[in-house]
Amino acid sequence: MIAFLTLDSLSAATPDRRTLFENLTLSVGAERVGLVGRNGSGKSTLLRIAAGEIEPMAGSVARGGNMGVLVQDWADALAVSEVLGATDMLARCARILRGEGSEDDLAEADWTLEPRIEAALAETGLAGLALDRVMGSLSGGERTRVAIARLLLDAPDLLLLDEPTNNLDADGRAAIGALVAGWRGGVLVASHDRKLLEAMDRIVEVTPVGVHIFGGGWSAFAEARDAARARACEELDRASGAMRGAERAAQERRERKDRRDKAGRAFAAAGSAPKILLGRQAERAENSGGRDSRLAERLAGDAAARLEAARPPPAVRPGGCRARRYSRRAPPAARAISSA
């Protein structure tokens, strides 16, 4: 499949330097790809980078075709012909038909434009719409369909759609759904509309730690995401259990050492053993305590590493899966033994 868009190792951040995503790699061809993620995760930024409106912090963008952006916020005073980008060319053709055309008019006239406009409006359910109608006189659904007709005229290889069904009536949402379902090129759409996302060939979840790509539409994505959450929870539970076990073992070793030390002090206070023997016992106790301390630190460190590795990224961390938080500097069991 030919890639209309290739994003390689992209990184982006907000103006205040908050990281949106890092090392994002994605290719889009003649397919429908949905971008999902929390608000503020960088979906709109990613689309703007794809369109060439802004540059990424790092990485490269290769475009193997023309990009088309669905614009929906047209001014009310604009005529339909202006939104379609056809006003000047239609006027040129009209001058020629009246016998008033210049040499430039004759050289540059596009006589295919008018029938293409008629076909685009008919395809979007607006057959017969007067081109001098202003956008403010149209319903929300009709305005959306005019914007779609503009895309049909431009015929880009890849459509870039940013929350296209937001604030639309049922007619407008249906028009967007038909556009996405019937587009023969590629579609990259950021949306929270599950019905629209169900028509996707792939879902790309954008997170601060990278992207997660799932085959199929919304239902397949939700199923795979929930399975990943369940696996992450299970591993987190196992790692948390290992951490608690290491803590208990460390505490038991410390308590045994405390008991031995106490017994040794009592034995020394009784004065019933030679000083050289007491010194050797103290030395053995210190060596044993040191070995216990190092063993406890190693066990606790291993458990803490497992716990950290098991923590799912924010994108897949379920609300009901909780684990105790430990410092990255040293696990509590290791600190407790070290201070004994």
mmCIF file of C-alpha atoms in Angstrom:
data_model
loop_
_atom_site.group_PDB
_atom_site.id
_atom_site.type_symbol
_atom_site.label_atom_id
_atom_site.label_comp_id
_atom_site.label_asym_id
_atom_site.label_seq_id
_atom_site.Cartn_x
_atom_site.Cartn_y
_atom_site.Cartn_z
ATOM 1 C CA MET A 1 0.000 0.000 0.000
ATOM 2 C CA ILE A 2 1.338 3.417 -0.987
ATOM 3 C CA ALA A 3 1.812 5.708 2.005
ATOM 4 C CA PHE A 4 0.299 9.160 1.554
ATOM 5 C CA LEU A 5 1.774 10.229 4.885
ATOM 6 C CA THR A 6 4.748 8.916 6.855
ATOM 7 C CA LEU A 7 5.570 10.261 10.308
ATOM 8 C CA ASP A 8 8.936 9.137 11.642
ATOM 9 C CA SER A 9 10.001 9.529 15.290
ATOM 10 C CA LEU A 10 7.919 12.664 15.837
ATOM 11 C CA SER A 11 7.981 14.577 19.103
ATOM 12 C CA ALA A 12 5.787 17.534 20.004
ATOM 13 C CA ALA A 13 5.092 19.717 23.024
ATOM 14 C CA THR A 14 2.812 22.546 24.074
ATOM 15 C CA PRO A 15 4.068 26.158 24.077
ATOM 16 C CA ASP A 16 4.845 25.779 27.791
ATOM 17 C CA ARG A 17 7.035 22.746 26.936
ATOM 18 C CA ARG A 18 4.687 20.051 28.227
ATOM 19 C CA THR A 19 5.402 16.910 26.230
ATOM 20 C CA LEU A 20 2.498 15.717 24.107
ATOM 21 C CA PHE A 21 4.139 12.689 22.513
ATOM 22 C CA GLU A 22 7.608 11.382 21.709
ATOM 23 C CA ASN A 23 9.050 9.059 19.050
ATOM 24 C CA LEU A 24 5.714 8.730 17.262
ATOM 25 C CA THR A 25 5.974 6.733 14.043
ATOM 26 C CA LEU A 26 2.993 6.162 11.745
ATOM 27 C CA SER A 27 2.233 5.621 8.057
ATOM 28 C CA VAL A 28 -1.173 6.184 6.457
ATOM 29 C CA GLY A 29 -2.187 4.983 3.010
ATOM 30 C CA ALA A 30 -5.553 4.335 1.372
ATOM 31 C CA GLU A 31 -7.246 3.447 4.653
ATOM 32 C CA ARG A 32 -9.280 4.976 7.445
ATOM 33 C CA VAL A 33 -7.261 5.664 10.584
ATOM 34 C CA GLY A 34 -8.787 7.048 13.776
ATOM 35 C CA LEU A 35 -6.820 9.049 16.341
ATOM 36 C CA VAL A 36 -8.032 8.683 19.916
ATOM 37 C CA GLY A 37 -6.724 9.904 23.250
ATOM 38 C CA ARG A 38 -7.539 12.165 26.118
ATOM 39 C CA ASN A 39 -8.251 15.833 25.510
ATOM 40 C CA GLY A 40 -4.922 17.598 25.265
ATOM 41 C CA SER A 41 -3.036 14.443 24.276
ATOM 42 C CA GLY A 42 -1.849 16.003 21.011
ATOM 43 C CA LYS A 43 -4.292 14.694 18.400
ATOM 44 C CA SER A 44 -4.974 18.128 16.895
ATOM 45 C CA THR A 45 -1.275 18.975 17.003
ATOM 46 C CA LEU A 46 -0.513 15.755 15.152
ATOM 47 C CA LEU A 47 -3.025 16.643 12.428
ATOM 48 C CA ARG A 48 -1.559 20.142 12.090
ATOM 49 C CA ILE A 49 1.916 18.652 11.718
ATOM 50 C CA ALA A 50 0.577 16.256 9.075
ATOM 51 C CA ALA A 51 -0.993 19.176 7.194
ATOM 52 C CA GLY A 52 2.267 21.136 7.286
ATOM 53 C CA GLU A 53 0.801 23.940 9.401
ATOM 54 C CA ILE A 54 3.384 23.537 12.176
ATOM 55 C CA GLU A 55 6.708 21.760 12.568
ATOM 56 C CA PRO A 56 7.421 18.975 15.071
ATOM 57 C CA MET A 57 10.046 19.365 17.792
ATOM 58 C CA ALA A 58 11.837 16.339 16.380
ATOM 59 C CA GLY A 59 11.337 13.754 13.674
ATOM 60 C CA SER A 60 10.400 13.934 10.019
ATOM 61 C CA VAL A 61 7.245 14.084 7.893
ATOM 62 C CA ALA A 62 7.044 12.666 4.357
ATOM 63 C CA ARG A 63 3.972 13.383 2.246
ATOM 64 C CA GLY A 64 3.362 11.116 -0.715
ATOM 65 C CA GLY A 65 0.164 12.848 -1.794
ATOM 66 C CA ASN A 66 -2.025 15.915 -1.355
ATOM 67 C CA MET A 67 -3.511 16.661 2.062
ATOM 68 C CA GLY A 68 -7.082 17.897 2.410
ATOM 69 C CA VAL A 69 -8.363 19.527 5.606
ATOM 70 C CA LEU A 70 -12.090 19.733 6.325
ATOM 71 C CA VAL A 71 -12.845 23.358 7.242
ATOM 72 C CA GLN A 72 -16.227 23.891 8.895
ATOM 73 C CA ASP A 73 -16.097 27.368 10.422
ATOM 74 C CA TRP A 74 -16.934 29.385 7.301
ATOM 75 C CA ALA A 75 -18.158 32.960 7.750
ATOM 76 C CA ASP A 76 -21.911 33.409 7.379
ATOM 77 C CA ALA A 77 -21.481 36.115 4.718
ATOM 78 C CA LEU A 78 -19.570 33.883 2.299
ATOM 79 C CA ALA A 79 -21.381 32.582 -0.769
ATOM 80 C CA VAL A 80 -21.401 28.865 -1.525
ATOM 81 C CA SER A 81 -19.259 29.505 -4.611
ATOM 82 C CA GLU A 82 -16.616 31.162 -2.414
ATOM 83 C CA VAL A 83 -16.524 28.232 -0.013
ATOM 84 C CA LEU A 84 -16.097 25.933 -3.001
ATOM 85 C CA GLY A 85 -13.196 28.077 -4.220
ATOM 86 C CA ALA A 86 -14.947 28.518 -7.553
ATOM 87 C CA THR A 87 -16.051 32.166 -7.692
ATOM 88 C CA ASP A 88 -13.204 33.522 -9.816
ATOM 89 C CA MET A 89 -13.191 30.646 -12.297
ATOM 90 C CA LEU A 90 -16.965 30.728 -12.725
ATOM 91 C CA ALA A 91 -16.761 34.483 -13.373
ATOM 92 C CA ARG A 92 -14.020 33.893 -15.958
ATOM 93 C CA CYS A 93 -16.150 31.352 -17.814
ATOM 94 C CA ALA A 94 -19.167 33.680 -17.650
ATOM 95 C CA ARG A 95 -17.180 36.522 -19.254
ATOM 96 C CA ILE A 96 -16.152 34.257 -22.113
ATOM 97 C CA LEU A 97 -19.758 33.184 -22.703
ATOM 98 C CA ARG A 98 -20.812 36.845 -22.841
ATOM 99 C CA GLY A 99 -18.084 37.553 -25.376
ATOM 100 C CA GLU A 100 -16.136 39.666 -22.891
ATOM 101 C CA GLY A 101 -13.317 37.267 -22.100
ATOM 102 C CA SER A 102 -9.682 38.279 -22.287
ATOM 103 C CA GLU A 103 -6.833 36.237 -23.708
ATOM 104 C CA ASP A 104 -5.977 35.159 -20.162
ATOM 105 C CA ASP A 105 -9.586 34.090 -19.621
ATOM 106 C CA LEU A 106 -9.510 31.986 -22.774
ATOM 107 C CA ALA A 107 -6.164 30.432 -21.831
ATOM 108 C CA GLU A 108 -7.031 29.573 -18.244
ATOM 109 C CA ALA A 109 -10.748 28.761 -18.314
ATOM 110 C CA ASP A 110 -11.707 25.449 -16.705
ATOM 111 C CA TRP A 111 -14.847 24.282 -18.478
ATOM 112 C CA THR A 112 -14.996 21.146 -16.327
ATOM 113 C CA LEU A 113 -15.545 23.114 -13.120
ATOM 114 C CA GLU A 114 -19.282 23.717 -13.358
ATOM 115 C CA PRO A 115 -20.211 20.074 -14.041
ATOM 116 C CA ARG A 116 -17.815 18.967 -11.288
ATOM 117 C CA ILE A 117 -19.520 21.348 -8.853
ATOM 118 C CA GLU A 118 -22.915 19.977 -9.828
ATOM 119 C CA ALA A 119 -21.667 16.420 -9.289
ATOM 120 C CA ALA A 120 -20.092 17.255 -5.904
ATOM 121 C CA LEU A 121 -23.240 18.983 -4.641
ATOM 122 C CA ALA A 122 -25.402 16.116 -5.862
ATOM 123 C CA GLU A 123 -23.138 13.581 -4.129
ATOM 124 C CA THR A 124 -23.490 15.454 -0.847
ATOM 125 C CA GLY A 125 -27.272 15.728 -1.141
ATOM 126 C CA LEU A 126 -27.331 19.383 -2.219
ATOM 127 C CA ALA A 127 -28.332 19.031 -5.868
ATOM 128 C CA GLY A 128 -29.619 22.309 -7.262
ATOM 129 C CA LEU A 129 -28.215 24.470 -4.457
ATOM 130 C CA ALA A 130 -27.763 28.039 -5.711
ATOM 131 C CA LEU A 131 -24.106 29.016 -5.678
ATOM 132 C CA ASP A 132 -24.926 32.576 -4.616
ATOM 133 C CA ARG A 133 -26.591 31.399 -1.385
ATOM 134 C CA VAL A 134 -24.726 32.667 1.661
ATOM 135 C CA MET A 135 -23.587 30.195 4.295
ATOM 136 C CA GLY A 136 -25.595 31.930 7.000
ATOM 137 C CA SER A 137 -28.817 30.933 5.229
ATOM 138 C CA LEU A 138 -28.012 27.211 5.404
ATOM 139 C CA SER A 139 -28.688 24.709 8.169
ATOM 140 C CA GLY A 140 -25.829 23.145 10.104
ATOM 141 C CA GLY A 141 -26.048 19.964 8.071
ATOM 142 C CA GLU A 142 -26.108 21.872 4.788
ATOM 143 C CA ARG A 143 -23.055 23.899 5.786
ATOM 144 C CA THR A 144 -21.194 20.669 6.536
ATOM 145 C CA ARG A 145 -22.208 19.226 3.178
ATOM 146 C CA VAL A 146 -20.936 22.311 1.340
ATOM 147 C CA ALA A 147 -17.587 21.924 3.122
ATOM 148 C CA ILE A 148 -17.517 18.270 2.074
ATOM 149 C CA ALA A 149 -18.310 19.256 -1.520
ATOM 150 C CA ARG A 150 -15.210 21.474 -1.412
ATOM 151 C CA LEU A 151 -13.131 18.423 -0.504
ATOM 152 C CA LEU A 152 -14.716 16.421 -3.314
ATOM 153 C CA LEU A 153 -13.715 19.143 -5.773
ATOM 154 C CA ASP A 154 -10.149 19.292 -4.473
ATOM 155 C CA ALA A 155 -9.897 15.460 -4.428
ATOM 156 C CA PRO A 156 -6.936 15.181 -2.029
ATOM 157 C CA ASP A 157 -5.214 11.854 -1.475
ATOM 158 C CA LEU A 158 -5.524 12.057 2.306
ATOM 159 C CA LEU A 159 -8.279 13.688 4.351
ATOM 160 C CA LEU A 160 -7.330 15.217 7.702
ATOM 161 C CA LEU A 161 -10.374 15.572 9.961
ATOM 162 C CA ASP A 162 -10.250 17.076 13.453
ATOM 163 C CA GLU A 163 -13.362 16.254 15.524
ATOM 164 C CA PRO A 164 -15.514 16.585 12.387
ATOM 165 C CA THR A 165 -18.829 15.644 14.038
ATOM 166 C CA ASN A 166 -18.549 18.011 17.011
ATOM 167 C CA ASN A 167 -21.530 20.360 17.384
ATOM 168 C CA LEU A 168 -23.263 18.971 14.279
ATOM 169 C CA ASP A 169 -26.895 18.026 13.901
ATOM 170 C CA ALA A 170 -27.896 14.521 12.829
ATOM 171 C CA ASP A 171 -27.809 15.524 9.157
ATOM 172 C CA GLY A 172 -24.270 16.846 9.478
ATOM 173 C CA ARG A 173 -23.035 13.759 11.329
ATOM 174 C CA ALA A 174 -24.569 11.532 8.673
ATOM 175 C CA ALA A 175 -22.798 13.521 5.959
ATOM 176 C CA ILE A 176 -19.439 13.121 7.700
ATOM 177 C CA GLY A 177 -20.041 9.401 8.149
ATOM 178 C CA ALA A 178 -20.840 9.005 4.453
ATOM 179 C CA LEU A 179 -17.734 10.983 3.487
ATOM 180 C CA VAL A 180 -15.445 8.802 5.594
ATOM 181 C CA ALA A 181 -17.077 5.537 4.531
ATOM 182 C CA GLY A 182 -16.969 6.349 0.826
ATOM 183 C CA TRP A 183 -13.603 8.085 0.507
ATOM 184 C CA ARG A 184 -11.319 6.206 -1.872
ATOM 185 C CA GLY A 185 -8.091 7.707 -0.599
ATOM 186 C CA GLY A 186 -6.837 7.868 2.964
ATOM 187 C CA VAL A 187 -8.541 9.350 6.014
ATOM 188 C CA LEU A 188 -6.859 10.398 9.258
ATOM 189 C CA VAL A 189 -9.491 11.528 11.744
ATOM 190 C CA ALA A 190 -9.268 12.622 15.376
ATOM 191 C CA SER A 191 -12.573 12.007 17.091
ATOM 192 C CA HIS A 192 -14.443 10.937 20.211
ATOM 193 C CA ASP A 193 -17.434 9.860 18.105
ATOM 194 C CA ARG A 194 -17.616 6.102 18.627
ATOM 195 C CA LYS A 195 -20.010 5.581 15.742
ATOM 196 C CA LEU A 196 -17.617 7.315 13.363
ATOM 197 C CA LEU A 197 -14.621 5.461 14.810
ATOM 198 C CA GLU A 198 -16.371 2.134 14.284
ATOM 199 C CA ALA A 199 -15.780 2.588 10.531
ATOM 200 C CA MET A 200 -11.996 2.810 10.958
ATOM 201 C CA ASP A 201 -9.523 0.251 9.644
ATOM 202 C CA ARG A 202 -7.108 1.093 12.449
ATOM 203 C CA ILE A 203 -7.230 2.993 15.721
ATOM 204 C CA VAL A 204 -4.154 4.890 16.920
ATOM 205 C CA GLU A 205 -4.161 5.847 20.592
ATOM 206 C CA VAL A 206 -1.975 8.886 21.293
ATOM 207 C CA THR A 207 -0.340 8.956 24.740
ATOM 208 C CA PRO A 208 2.636 10.767 26.307
ATOM 209 C CA VAL A 209 4.647 7.533 26.129
ATOM 210 C CA GLY A 210 4.009 6.883 22.441
ATOM 211 C CA VAL A 211 1.228 5.486 20.314
ATOM 212 C CA HIS A 212 -0.614 2.200 20.559
ATOM 213 C CA ILE A 213 -1.991 0.894 17.264
ATOM 214 C CA PHE A 214 -4.978 -1.446 17.105
ATOM 215 C CA GLY A 215 -6.493 -3.101 14.041
ATOM 216 C CA GLY A 216 -10.195 -2.565 13.388
ATOM 217 C CA GLY A 217 -12.686 0.015 14.560
ATOM 218 C CA TRP A 218 -13.790 1.246 17.963
ATOM 219 C CA SER A 219 -15.187 -2.063 19.226
ATOM 220 C CA ALA A 220 -11.995 -3.961 18.405
ATOM 221 C CA PHE A 221 -9.931 -1.183 19.985
ATOM 222 C CA ALA A 222 -12.011 -1.165 23.177
ATOM 223 C CA GLU A 223 -11.749 -4.953 23.489
ATOM 224 C CA ALA A 224 -7.967 -4.943 22.990
ATOM 225 C CA ARG A 225 -7.544 -1.990 25.352
ATOM 226 C CA ASP A 226 -9.569 -3.690 28.091
ATOM 227 C CA ALA A 227 -7.537 -6.884 27.677
ATOM 228 C CA ALA A 228 -4.313 -4.870 27.979
ATOM 229 C CA ARG A 229 -5.662 -3.233 31.115
ATOM 230 C CA ALA A 230 -6.503 -6.599 32.635
ATOM 231 C CA ARG A 231 -3.014 -7.965 31.886
ATOM 232 C CA ALA A 232 -1.407 -4.831 33.319
ATOM 233 C CA CYS A 233 -3.500 -5.135 36.480
ATOM 234 C CA GLU A 234 -2.535 -8.774 36.949
ATOM 235 C CA GLU A 235 1.166 -8.046 36.560
ATOM 236 C CA LEU A 236 0.867 -5.034 38.834
ATOM 237 C CA ASP A 237 -0.810 -7.190 41.478
ATOM 238 C CA ARG A 238 1.959 -9.794 41.230
ATOM 239 C CA ALA A 239 4.675 -7.160 41.449
ATOM 240 C CA SER A 240 2.938 -5.449 44.364
ATOM 241 C CA GLY A 241 2.720 -8.802 46.149
ATOM 242 C CA ALA A 242 6.433 -9.377 45.610
ATOM 243 C CA MET A 243 7.141 -5.917 46.984
ATOM 244 C CA ARG A 244 5.082 -6.561 50.097
ATOM 245 C CA GLY A 245 6.790 -9.935 50.549
ATOM 246 C CA ALA A 246 10.208 -8.301 50.333
ATOM 247 C CA GLU A 247 9.140 -5.729 52.910
ATOM 248 C CA ARG A 248 7.927 -8.432 55.300
ATOM 249 C CA ALA A 249 11.119 -10.451 54.860
ATOM 250 C CA ALA A 250 13.239 -7.378 55.499
ATOM 251 C CA GLN A 251 11.250 -6.534 58.613
ATOM 252 C CA GLU A 252 11.609 -10.093 59.927
ATOM 253 C CA ARG A 253 15.379 -10.003 59.381
ATOM 254 C CA ARG A 254 15.628 -6.691 61.178
ATOM 255 C CA GLU A 255 13.590 -8.018 64.106
ATOM 256 C CA ARG A 256 15.791 -11.131 64.343
ATOM 257 C CA LYS A 257 18.887 -8.957 64.314
ATOM 258 C CA ASP A 258 17.412 -6.748 67.037
ATOM 259 C CA ARG A 259 16.705 -9.825 69.171
ATOM 260 C CA ARG A 260 20.236 -11.152 68.682
ATOM 261 C CA ASP A 261 21.727 -7.780 69.522
ATOM 262 C CA LYS A 262 19.594 -7.519 72.645
ATOM 263 C CA ALA A 263 20.576 -11.013 73.771
ATOM 264 C CA GLY A 264 24.225 -10.222 73.125
ATOM 265 C CA ARG A 265 24.068 -7.055 75.196
ATOM 266 C CA ALA A 266 22.416 -8.945 78.056
ATOM 267 C CA PHE A 267 25.061 -11.671 77.862
ATOM 268 C CA ALA A 268 27.835 -9.099 77.940
ATOM 269 C CA ALA A 269 26.271 -7.284 80.875
ATOM 270 C CA ALA A 270 26.231 -10.525 82.891
ATOM 271 C CA GLY A 271 30.035 -10.678 82.625
ATOM 272 C CA SER A 272 30.019 -14.456 82.319
ATOM 273 C CA ALA A 273 32.101 -14.686 79.131
ATOM 274 C CA PRO A 274 35.678 -13.655 78.272
ATOM 275 C CA LYS A 275 36.052 -10.358 76.407
ATOM 276 C CA ILE A 276 37.700 -12.057 73.426
ATOM 277 C CA LEU A 277 34.673 -14.338 73.013
ATOM 278 C CA LEU A 278 32.315 -11.388 73.261
ATOM 279 C CA GLY A 279 34.328 -9.563 70.614
ATOM 280 C CA ARG A 280 34.114 -12.495 68.223
ATOM 281 C CA GLN A 281 30.374 -12.808 68.795
ATOM 282 C CA ALA A 282 29.928 -9.097 68.116
ATOM 283 C CA GLU A 283 31.982 -9.395 64.944
ATOM 284 C CA ARG A 284 29.905 -12.372 63.752
ATOM 285 C CA ALA A 285 26.712 -10.471 64.548
ATOM 286 C CA GLU A 286 27.887 -7.474 62.549
ATOM 287 C CA ASN A 287 28.860 -9.671 59.588
ATOM 288 C CA SER A 288 25.557 -11.519 59.744
ATOM 289 C CA GLY A 289 23.660 -8.255 60.028
ATOM 290 C CA GLY A 290 25.530 -6.863 57.040
ATOM 291 C CA ARG A 291 24.727 -9.939 54.949
ATOM 292 C CA ASP A 292 21.072 -9.733 55.968
ATOM 293 C CA SER A 293 21.004 -6.044 55.127
ATOM 294 C CA ARG A 294 22.519 -6.587 51.685
ATOM 295 C CA LEU A 295 20.192 -9.515 50.975
ATOM 296 C CA ALA A 296 17.167 -7.505 52.048
ATOM 297 C CA GLU A 297 18.244 -4.579 49.901
ATOM 298 C CA ARG A 298 18.693 -6.856 46.888
ATOM 299 C CA LEU A 299 15.329 -8.588 47.351
ATOM 300 C CA ALA A 300 13.530 -5.314 47.923
ATOM 301 C CA GLY A 301 15.298 -3.718 44.979
ATOM 302 C CA ASP A 302 14.332 -6.599 42.681
ATOM 303 C CA ALA A 303 10.720 -6.387 43.846
ATOM 304 C CA ALA A 304 10.642 -2.626 43.364
ATOM 305 C CA ALA A 305 12.028 -3.007 39.834
ATOM 306 C CA ARG A 306 9.306 -5.544 39.023
ATOM 307 C CA LEU A 307 6.689 -3.198 40.421
ATOM 308 C CA GLU A 308 7.924 -0.274 38.331
ATOM 309 C CA ALA A 309 8.098 -2.388 35.173
ATOM 310 C CA ALA A 310 4.556 -3.612 35.766
ATOM 311 C CA ARG A 311 3.048 -0.149 36.041
ATOM 312 C CA PRO A 312 0.919 0.352 32.912
ATOM 313 C CA PRO A 313 1.262 3.628 31.021
ATOM 314 C CA PRO A 314 -1.487 6.229 31.555
ATOM 315 C CA ALA A 315 -3.212 5.101 28.370
ATOM 316 C CA VAL A 316 -3.939 1.627 29.715
ATOM 317 C CA ARG A 317 -3.948 2.175 33.469
ATOM 318 C CA PRO A 318 -7.429 1.268 34.658
ATOM 319 C CA GLY A 319 -9.205 3.292 37.272
ATOM 320 C CA GLY A 320 -9.731 0.285 39.532
ATOM 321 C CA CYS A 321 -6.156 -0.983 39.408
ATOM 322 C CA ARG A 322 -4.170 0.592 42.211
ATOM 323 C CA ALA A 323 -0.749 -0.135 43.641
ATOM 324 C CA ARG A 324 1.269 1.522 46.367
ATOM 325 C CA ARG A 325 3.693 4.136 45.127
ATOM 326 C CA TYR A 326 7.324 3.739 46.064
ATOM 327 C CA SER A 327 10.239 6.104 45.657
ATOM 328 C CA ARG A 328 12.477 5.437 42.682
ATOM 329 C CA ARG A 329 15.525 6.201 44.851
ATOM 330 C CA ALA A 330 15.260 3.167 47.120
ATOM 331 C CA PRO A 331 12.478 0.792 48.097
ATOM 332 C CA PRO A 332 11.169 1.211 51.664
ATOM 333 C CA ALA A 333 12.365 -2.221 52.754
ATOM 334 C CA ALA A 334 15.913 -1.437 51.677
ATOM 335 C CA ARG A 335 15.843 1.920 53.464
ATOM 336 C CA ALA A 336 14.509 0.290 56.649
ATOM 337 C CA ILE A 337 17.276 -2.318 56.725
ATOM 338 C CA SER A 338 19.972 0.192 55.830
ATOM 339 C CA SER A 339 18.994 2.363 58.768
ATOM 340 C CA ALA A 340 18.936 -0.528 61.246
#
